[in-house]
Coordinates of N, CA, C and O in Angstrom, one line a residue:
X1 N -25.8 -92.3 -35.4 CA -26.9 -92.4 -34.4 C -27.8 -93.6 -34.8 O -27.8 -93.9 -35.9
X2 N -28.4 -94.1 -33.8 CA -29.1 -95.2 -34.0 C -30.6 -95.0 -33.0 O -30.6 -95.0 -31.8
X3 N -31.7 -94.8 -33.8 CA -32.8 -94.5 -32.8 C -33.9 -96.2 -32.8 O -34.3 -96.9 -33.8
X4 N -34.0 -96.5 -31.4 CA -34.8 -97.3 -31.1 C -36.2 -96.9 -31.1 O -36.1 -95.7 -30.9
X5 N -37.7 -97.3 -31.1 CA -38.8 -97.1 -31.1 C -39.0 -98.0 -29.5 O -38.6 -98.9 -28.9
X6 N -39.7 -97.3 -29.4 CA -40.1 -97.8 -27.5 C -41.3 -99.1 -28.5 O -41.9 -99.0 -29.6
X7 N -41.3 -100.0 -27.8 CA -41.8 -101.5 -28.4 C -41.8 -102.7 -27.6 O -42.7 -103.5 -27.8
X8 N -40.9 -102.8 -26.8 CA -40.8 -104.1 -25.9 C -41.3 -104.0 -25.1 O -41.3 -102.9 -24.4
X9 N -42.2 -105.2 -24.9 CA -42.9 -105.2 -23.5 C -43.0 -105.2 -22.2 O -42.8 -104.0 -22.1
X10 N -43.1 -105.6 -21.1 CA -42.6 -105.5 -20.1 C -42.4 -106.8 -20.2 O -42.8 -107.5 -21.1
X11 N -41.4 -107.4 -18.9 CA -41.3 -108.6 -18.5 C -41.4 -109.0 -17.2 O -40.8 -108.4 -16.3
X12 N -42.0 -109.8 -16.9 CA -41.9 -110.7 -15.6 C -40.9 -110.9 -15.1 O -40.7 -112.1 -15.4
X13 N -39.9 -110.5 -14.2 CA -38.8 -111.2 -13.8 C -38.6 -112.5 -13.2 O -39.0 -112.7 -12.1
X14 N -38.0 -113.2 -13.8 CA -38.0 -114.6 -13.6 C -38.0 -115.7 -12.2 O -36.9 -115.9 -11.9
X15 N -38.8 -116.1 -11.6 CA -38.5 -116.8 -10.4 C -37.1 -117.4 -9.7 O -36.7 -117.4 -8.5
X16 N -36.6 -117.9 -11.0 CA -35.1 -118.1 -10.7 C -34.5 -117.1 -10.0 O -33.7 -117.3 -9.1
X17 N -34.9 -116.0 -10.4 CA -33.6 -114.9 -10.0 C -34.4 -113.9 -9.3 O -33.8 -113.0 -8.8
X18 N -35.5 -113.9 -9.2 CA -36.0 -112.6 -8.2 C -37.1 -113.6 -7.0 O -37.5 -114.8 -7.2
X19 N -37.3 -112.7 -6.0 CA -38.5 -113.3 -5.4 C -39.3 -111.8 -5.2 O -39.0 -110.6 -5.2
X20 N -40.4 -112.5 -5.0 CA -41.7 -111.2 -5.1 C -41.7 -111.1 -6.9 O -41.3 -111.8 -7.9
X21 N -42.4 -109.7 -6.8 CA -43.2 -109.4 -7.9 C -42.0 -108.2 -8.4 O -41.7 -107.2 -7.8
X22 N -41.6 -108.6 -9.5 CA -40.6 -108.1 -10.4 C -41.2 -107.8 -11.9 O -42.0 -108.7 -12.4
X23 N -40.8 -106.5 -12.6 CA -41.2 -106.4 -13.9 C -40.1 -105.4 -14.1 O -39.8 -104.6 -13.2
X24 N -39.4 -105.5 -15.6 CA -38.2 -105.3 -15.9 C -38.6 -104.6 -17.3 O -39.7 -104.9 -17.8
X25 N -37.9 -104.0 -17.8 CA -38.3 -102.6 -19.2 C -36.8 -103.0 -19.5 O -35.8 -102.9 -18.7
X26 N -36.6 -103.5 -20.9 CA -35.0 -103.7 -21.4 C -35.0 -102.2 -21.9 O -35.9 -101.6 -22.5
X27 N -33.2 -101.4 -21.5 CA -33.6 -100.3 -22.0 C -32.3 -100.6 -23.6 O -32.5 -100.2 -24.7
X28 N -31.1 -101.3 -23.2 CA -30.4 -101.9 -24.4 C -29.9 -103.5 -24.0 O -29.9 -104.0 -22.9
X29 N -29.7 -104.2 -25.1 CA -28.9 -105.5 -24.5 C -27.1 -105.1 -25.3 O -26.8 -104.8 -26.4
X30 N -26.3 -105.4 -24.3 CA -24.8 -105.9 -24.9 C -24.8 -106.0 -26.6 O -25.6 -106.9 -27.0
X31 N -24.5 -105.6 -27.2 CA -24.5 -106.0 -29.2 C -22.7 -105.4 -29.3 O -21.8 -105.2 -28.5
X32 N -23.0 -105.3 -30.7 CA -21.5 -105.4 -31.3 C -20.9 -104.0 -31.5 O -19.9 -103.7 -32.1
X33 N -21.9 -103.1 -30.9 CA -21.2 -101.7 -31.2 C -21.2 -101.6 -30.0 O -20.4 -100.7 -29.9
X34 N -21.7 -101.9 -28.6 CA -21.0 -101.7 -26.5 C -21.5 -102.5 -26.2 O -22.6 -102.9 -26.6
X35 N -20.7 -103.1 -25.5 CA -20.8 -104.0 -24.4 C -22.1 -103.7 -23.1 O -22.5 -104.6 -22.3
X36 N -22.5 -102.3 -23.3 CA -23.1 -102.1 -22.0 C -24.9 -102.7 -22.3 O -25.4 -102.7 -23.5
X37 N -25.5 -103.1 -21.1 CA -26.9 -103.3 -21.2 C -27.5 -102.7 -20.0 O -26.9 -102.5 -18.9
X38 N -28.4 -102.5 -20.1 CA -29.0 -101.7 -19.2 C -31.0 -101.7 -19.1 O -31.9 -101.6 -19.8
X39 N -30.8 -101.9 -17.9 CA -32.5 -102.0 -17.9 C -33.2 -101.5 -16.8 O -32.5 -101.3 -15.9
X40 N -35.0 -101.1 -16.6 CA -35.0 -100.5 -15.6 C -35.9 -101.6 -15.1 O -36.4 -102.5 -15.8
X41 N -36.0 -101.6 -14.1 CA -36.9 -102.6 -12.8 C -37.4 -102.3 -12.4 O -37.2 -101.1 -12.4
X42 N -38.5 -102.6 -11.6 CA -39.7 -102.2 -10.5 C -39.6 -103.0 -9.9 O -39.3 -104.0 -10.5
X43 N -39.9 -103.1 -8.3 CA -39.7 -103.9 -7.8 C -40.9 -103.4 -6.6 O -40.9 -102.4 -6.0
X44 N -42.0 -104.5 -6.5 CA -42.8 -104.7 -5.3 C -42.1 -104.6 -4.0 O -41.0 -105.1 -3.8
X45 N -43.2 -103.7 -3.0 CA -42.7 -104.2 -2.1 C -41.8 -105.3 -1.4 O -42.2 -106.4 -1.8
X46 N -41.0 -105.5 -0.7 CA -40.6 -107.0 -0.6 C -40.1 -107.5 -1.1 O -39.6 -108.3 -0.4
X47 N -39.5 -107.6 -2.8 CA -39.2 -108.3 -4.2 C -38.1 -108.0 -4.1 O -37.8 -107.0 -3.4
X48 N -37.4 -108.6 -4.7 CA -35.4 -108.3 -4.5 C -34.8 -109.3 -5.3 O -35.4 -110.3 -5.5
X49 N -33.8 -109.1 -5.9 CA -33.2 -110.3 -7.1 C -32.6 -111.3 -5.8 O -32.7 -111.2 -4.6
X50 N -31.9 -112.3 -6.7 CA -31.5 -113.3 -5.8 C -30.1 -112.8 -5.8 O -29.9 -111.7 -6.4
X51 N -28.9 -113.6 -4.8 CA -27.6 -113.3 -5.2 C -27.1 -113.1 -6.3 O -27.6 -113.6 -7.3
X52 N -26.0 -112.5 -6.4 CA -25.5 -112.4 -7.9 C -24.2 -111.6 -7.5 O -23.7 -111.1 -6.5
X53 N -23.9 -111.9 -9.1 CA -22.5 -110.7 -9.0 C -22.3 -110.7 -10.8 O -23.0 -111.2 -11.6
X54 N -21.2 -109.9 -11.0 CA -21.4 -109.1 -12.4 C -19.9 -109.6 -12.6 O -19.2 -110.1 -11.6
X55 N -19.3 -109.6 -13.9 CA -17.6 -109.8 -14.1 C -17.2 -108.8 -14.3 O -16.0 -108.7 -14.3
X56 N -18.1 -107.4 -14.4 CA -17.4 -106.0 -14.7 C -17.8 -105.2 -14.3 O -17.6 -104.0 -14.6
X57 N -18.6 -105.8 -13.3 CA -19.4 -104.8 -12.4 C -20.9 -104.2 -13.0 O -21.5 -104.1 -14.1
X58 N -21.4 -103.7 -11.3 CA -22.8 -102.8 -11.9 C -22.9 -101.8 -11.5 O -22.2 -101.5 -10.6
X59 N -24.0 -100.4 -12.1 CA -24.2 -99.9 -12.0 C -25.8 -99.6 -11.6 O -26.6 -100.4 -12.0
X60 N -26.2 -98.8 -10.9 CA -27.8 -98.6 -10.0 C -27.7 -97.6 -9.5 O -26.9 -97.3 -8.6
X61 N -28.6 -96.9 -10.1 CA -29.6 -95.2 -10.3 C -31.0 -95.5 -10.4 O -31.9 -96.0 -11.1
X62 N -30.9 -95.1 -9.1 CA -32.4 -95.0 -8.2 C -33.8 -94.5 -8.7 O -33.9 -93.5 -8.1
X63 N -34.9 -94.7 -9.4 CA -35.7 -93.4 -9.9 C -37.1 -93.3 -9.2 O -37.9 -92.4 -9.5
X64 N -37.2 -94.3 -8.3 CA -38.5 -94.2 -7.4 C -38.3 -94.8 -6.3 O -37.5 -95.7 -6.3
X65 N -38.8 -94.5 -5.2 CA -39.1 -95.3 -3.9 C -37.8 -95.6 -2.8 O -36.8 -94.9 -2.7
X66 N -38.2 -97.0 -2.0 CA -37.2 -96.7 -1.3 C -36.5 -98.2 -1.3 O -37.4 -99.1 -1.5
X67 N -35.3 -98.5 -1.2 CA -34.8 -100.0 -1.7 C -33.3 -100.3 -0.9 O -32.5 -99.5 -0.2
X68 N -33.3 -101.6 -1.2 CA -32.0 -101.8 -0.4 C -31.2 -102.4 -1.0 O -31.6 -103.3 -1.7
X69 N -30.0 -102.0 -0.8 CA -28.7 -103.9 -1.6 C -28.0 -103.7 -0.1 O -28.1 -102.9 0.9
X70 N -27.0 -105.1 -0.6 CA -26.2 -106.0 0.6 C -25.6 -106.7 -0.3 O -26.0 -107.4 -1.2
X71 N -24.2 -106.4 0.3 CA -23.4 -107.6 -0.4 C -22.9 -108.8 0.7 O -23.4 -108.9 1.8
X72 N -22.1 -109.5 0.3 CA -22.2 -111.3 0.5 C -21.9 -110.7 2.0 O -22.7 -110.8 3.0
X73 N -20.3 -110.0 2.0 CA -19.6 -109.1 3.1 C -20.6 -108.5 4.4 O -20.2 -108.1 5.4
X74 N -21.7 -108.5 4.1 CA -22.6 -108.1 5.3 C -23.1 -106.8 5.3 O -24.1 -106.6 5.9
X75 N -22.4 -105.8 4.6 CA -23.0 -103.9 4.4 C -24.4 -104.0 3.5 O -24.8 -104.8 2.6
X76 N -24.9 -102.9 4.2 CA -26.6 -103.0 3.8 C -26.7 -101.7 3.5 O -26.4 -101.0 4.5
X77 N -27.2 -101.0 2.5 CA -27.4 -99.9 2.5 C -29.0 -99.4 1.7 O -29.5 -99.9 0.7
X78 N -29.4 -98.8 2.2 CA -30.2 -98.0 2.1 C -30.6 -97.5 0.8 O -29.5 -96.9 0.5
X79 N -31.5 -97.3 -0.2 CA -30.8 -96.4 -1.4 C -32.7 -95.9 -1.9 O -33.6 -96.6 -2.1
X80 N -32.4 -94.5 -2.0 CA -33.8 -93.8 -2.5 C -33.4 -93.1 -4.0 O -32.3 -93.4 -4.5
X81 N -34.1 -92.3 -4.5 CA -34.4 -91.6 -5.7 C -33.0 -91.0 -5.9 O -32.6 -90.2 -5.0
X82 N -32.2 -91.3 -7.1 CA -31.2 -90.3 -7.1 C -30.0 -91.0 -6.5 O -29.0 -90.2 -6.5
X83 N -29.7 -92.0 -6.1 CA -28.8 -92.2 -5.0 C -28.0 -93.2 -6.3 O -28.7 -93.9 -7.0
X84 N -26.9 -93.2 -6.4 CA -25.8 -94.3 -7.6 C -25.4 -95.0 -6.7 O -24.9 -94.6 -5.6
X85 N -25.4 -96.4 -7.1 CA -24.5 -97.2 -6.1 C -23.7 -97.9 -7.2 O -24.3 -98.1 -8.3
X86 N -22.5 -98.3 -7.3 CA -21.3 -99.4 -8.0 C -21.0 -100.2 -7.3 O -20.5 -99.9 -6.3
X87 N -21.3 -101.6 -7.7 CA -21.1 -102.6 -7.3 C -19.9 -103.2 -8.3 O -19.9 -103.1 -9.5
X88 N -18.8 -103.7 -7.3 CA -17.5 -104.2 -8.2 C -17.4 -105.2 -8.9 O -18.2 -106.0 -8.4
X89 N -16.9 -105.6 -9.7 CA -17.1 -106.8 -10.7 C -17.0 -108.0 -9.3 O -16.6 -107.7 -8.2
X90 N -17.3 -109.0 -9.6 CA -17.2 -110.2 -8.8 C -18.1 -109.9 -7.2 O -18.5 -110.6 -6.2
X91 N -18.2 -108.7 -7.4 CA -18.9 -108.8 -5.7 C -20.1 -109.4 -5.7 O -20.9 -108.9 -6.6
X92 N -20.6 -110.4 -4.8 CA -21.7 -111.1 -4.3 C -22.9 -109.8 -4.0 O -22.4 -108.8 -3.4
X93 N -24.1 -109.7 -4.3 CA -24.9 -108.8 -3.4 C -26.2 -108.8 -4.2 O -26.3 -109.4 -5.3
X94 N -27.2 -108.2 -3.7 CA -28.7 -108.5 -4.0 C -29.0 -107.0 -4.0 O -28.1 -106.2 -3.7
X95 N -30.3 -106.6 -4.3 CA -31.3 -105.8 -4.3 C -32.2 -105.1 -4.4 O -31.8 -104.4 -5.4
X96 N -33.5 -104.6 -4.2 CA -34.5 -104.5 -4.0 C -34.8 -103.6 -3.1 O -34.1 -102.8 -2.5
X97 N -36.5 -104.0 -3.1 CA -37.5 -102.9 -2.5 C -37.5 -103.4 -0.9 O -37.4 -104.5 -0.4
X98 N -37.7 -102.1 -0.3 CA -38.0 -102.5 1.6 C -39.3 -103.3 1.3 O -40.0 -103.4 0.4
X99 N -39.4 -103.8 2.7 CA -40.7 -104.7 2.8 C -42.2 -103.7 2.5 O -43.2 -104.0 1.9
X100 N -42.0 -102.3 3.3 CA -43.2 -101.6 2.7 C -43.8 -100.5 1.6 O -44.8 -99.9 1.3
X101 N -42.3 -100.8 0.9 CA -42.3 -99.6 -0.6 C -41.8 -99.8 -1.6 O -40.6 -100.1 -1.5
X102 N -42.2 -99.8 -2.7 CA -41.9 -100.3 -4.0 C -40.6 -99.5 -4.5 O -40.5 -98.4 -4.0
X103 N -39.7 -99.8 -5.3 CA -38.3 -99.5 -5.6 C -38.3 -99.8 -7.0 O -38.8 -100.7 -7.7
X104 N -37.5 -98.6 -7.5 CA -37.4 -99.4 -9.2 C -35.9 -98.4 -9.3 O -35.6 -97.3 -8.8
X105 N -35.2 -99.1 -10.0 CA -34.0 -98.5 -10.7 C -33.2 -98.8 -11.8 O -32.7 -99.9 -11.9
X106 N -32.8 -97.9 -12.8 CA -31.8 -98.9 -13.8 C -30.5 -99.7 -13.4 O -29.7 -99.5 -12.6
X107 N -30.6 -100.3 -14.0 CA -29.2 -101.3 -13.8 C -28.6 -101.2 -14.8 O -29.2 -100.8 -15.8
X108 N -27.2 -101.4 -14.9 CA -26.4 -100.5 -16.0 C -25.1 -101.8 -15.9 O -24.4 -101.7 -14.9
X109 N -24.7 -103.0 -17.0 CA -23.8 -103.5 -16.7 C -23.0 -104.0 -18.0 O -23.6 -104.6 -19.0
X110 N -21.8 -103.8 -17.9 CA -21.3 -104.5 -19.0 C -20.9 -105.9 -19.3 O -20.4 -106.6 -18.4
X111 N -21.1 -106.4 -20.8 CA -20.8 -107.6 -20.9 C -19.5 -108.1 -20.7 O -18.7 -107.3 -21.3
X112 N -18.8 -109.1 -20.1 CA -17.7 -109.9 -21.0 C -17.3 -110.5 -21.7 O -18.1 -111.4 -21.9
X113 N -16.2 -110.5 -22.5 CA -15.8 -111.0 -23.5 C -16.4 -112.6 -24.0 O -15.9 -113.2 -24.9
X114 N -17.5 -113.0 -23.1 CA -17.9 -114.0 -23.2 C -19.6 -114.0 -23.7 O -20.3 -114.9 -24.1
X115 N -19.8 -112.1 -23.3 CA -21.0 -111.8 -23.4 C -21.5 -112.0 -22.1 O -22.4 -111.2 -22.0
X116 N -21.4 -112.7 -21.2 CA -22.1 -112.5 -19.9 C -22.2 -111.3 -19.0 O -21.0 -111.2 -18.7
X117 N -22.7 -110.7 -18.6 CA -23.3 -109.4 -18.1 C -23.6 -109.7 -16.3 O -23.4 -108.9 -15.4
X118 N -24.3 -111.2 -16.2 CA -24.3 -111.8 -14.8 C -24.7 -113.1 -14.1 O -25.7 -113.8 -14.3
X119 N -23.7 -113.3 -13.3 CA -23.9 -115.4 -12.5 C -25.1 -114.8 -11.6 O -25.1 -113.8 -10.8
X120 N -26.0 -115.5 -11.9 CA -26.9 -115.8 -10.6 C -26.8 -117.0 -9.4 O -26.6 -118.2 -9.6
X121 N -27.0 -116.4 -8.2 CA -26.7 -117.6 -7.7 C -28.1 -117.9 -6.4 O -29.2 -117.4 -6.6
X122 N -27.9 -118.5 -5.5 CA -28.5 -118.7 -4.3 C -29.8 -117.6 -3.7 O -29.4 -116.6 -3.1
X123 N -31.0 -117.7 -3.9 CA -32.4 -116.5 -3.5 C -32.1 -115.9 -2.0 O -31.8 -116.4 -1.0
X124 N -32.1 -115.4 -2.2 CA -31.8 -114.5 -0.1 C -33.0 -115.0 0.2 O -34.0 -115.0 -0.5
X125 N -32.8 -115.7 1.7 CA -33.7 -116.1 2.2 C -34.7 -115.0 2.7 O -34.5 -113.8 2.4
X126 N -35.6 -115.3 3.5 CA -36.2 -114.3 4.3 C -35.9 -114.2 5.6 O -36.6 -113.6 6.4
X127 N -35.1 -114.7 5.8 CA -34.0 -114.5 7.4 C -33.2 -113.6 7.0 O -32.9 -112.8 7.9
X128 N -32.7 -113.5 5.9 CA -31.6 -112.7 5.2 C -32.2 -111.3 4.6 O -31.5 -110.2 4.6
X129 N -33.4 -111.5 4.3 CA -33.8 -110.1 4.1 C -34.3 -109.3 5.3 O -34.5 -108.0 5.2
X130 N -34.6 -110.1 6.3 CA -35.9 -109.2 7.4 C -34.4 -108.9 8.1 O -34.3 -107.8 7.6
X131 N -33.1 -109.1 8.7 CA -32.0 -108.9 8.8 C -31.2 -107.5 8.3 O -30.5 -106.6 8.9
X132 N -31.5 -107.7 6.9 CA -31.0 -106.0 5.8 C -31.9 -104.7 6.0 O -31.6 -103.6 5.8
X133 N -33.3 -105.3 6.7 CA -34.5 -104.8 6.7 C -34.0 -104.0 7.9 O -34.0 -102.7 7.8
X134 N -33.3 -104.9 9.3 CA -33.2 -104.1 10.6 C -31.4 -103.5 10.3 O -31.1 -102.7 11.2
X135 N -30.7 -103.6 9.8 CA -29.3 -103.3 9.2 C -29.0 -102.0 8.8 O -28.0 -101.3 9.1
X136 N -30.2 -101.9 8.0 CA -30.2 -101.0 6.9 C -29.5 -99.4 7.5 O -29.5 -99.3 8.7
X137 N -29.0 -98.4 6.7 CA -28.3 -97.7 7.4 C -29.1 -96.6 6.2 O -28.9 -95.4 6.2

């Protein structure tokens, strides 16, 4: 067994990769005994990572509020407290909080043999989000 001491700060989530107000809690990073990392997010109203996709996929367990993902493919789904979504390795997709309720969830992903965990790519516009906004199912 291996016990960590709660100690890390919070973080800012980076402009590159999120828009709005993002703060992220590392809960493990990828090392030499799993591949997996995993962290929890909060997400401001409005706030949503940019595009992305994973090489081995992700994992997202819901623990507050009310939020959305969408992948490249166009499905929008909805996702509250409790709710698991798996996103497939290579799929394109975003996600975040609705425009009037704050969202936070862990993210749960494994590294590749390269150690990468995930490509960032392209910010969803705000044509793209008010769109997921009326989509949403």
């Amino acid at each position: 067994m291996r016990y960590t001491r709660s100690g890390a700060r919070t973080a800012t989530g980076p402009r590159s990769s999120f828009t709005g107000e993002v703060l992220i809690d590392g809960v493990r990073e990828p090392d030499e005994q799993s591949a997996v990392g995993c962290a929890h997010v909060r997400f401001a109203p409005g706030a949503r990572t940019a595009w992305h996709h994973h090489p081995k996929g992700q994992t997202l367990y819901v623990t507050d509020g009310i939020g959305l993902v969408a992948t490249r493919a166009g499905g929008v789904q909805e996702i509250r407290p409790g709710d698991v979504v798996y996103i497939e390795p290579g799929e394109e997709h975003w996600h975040g909080a609705t425009a009037d309720r704050f969202m936070a969830h862990l993210a749960m992903q494994e590294a590749d043999g390269d150690g990468e965990v995930v490509t960032w790519l392209d910010h969803v516009s705000d044509s793209e989000y008010d769109a997921a906004q009326g989509a949403r199912s």
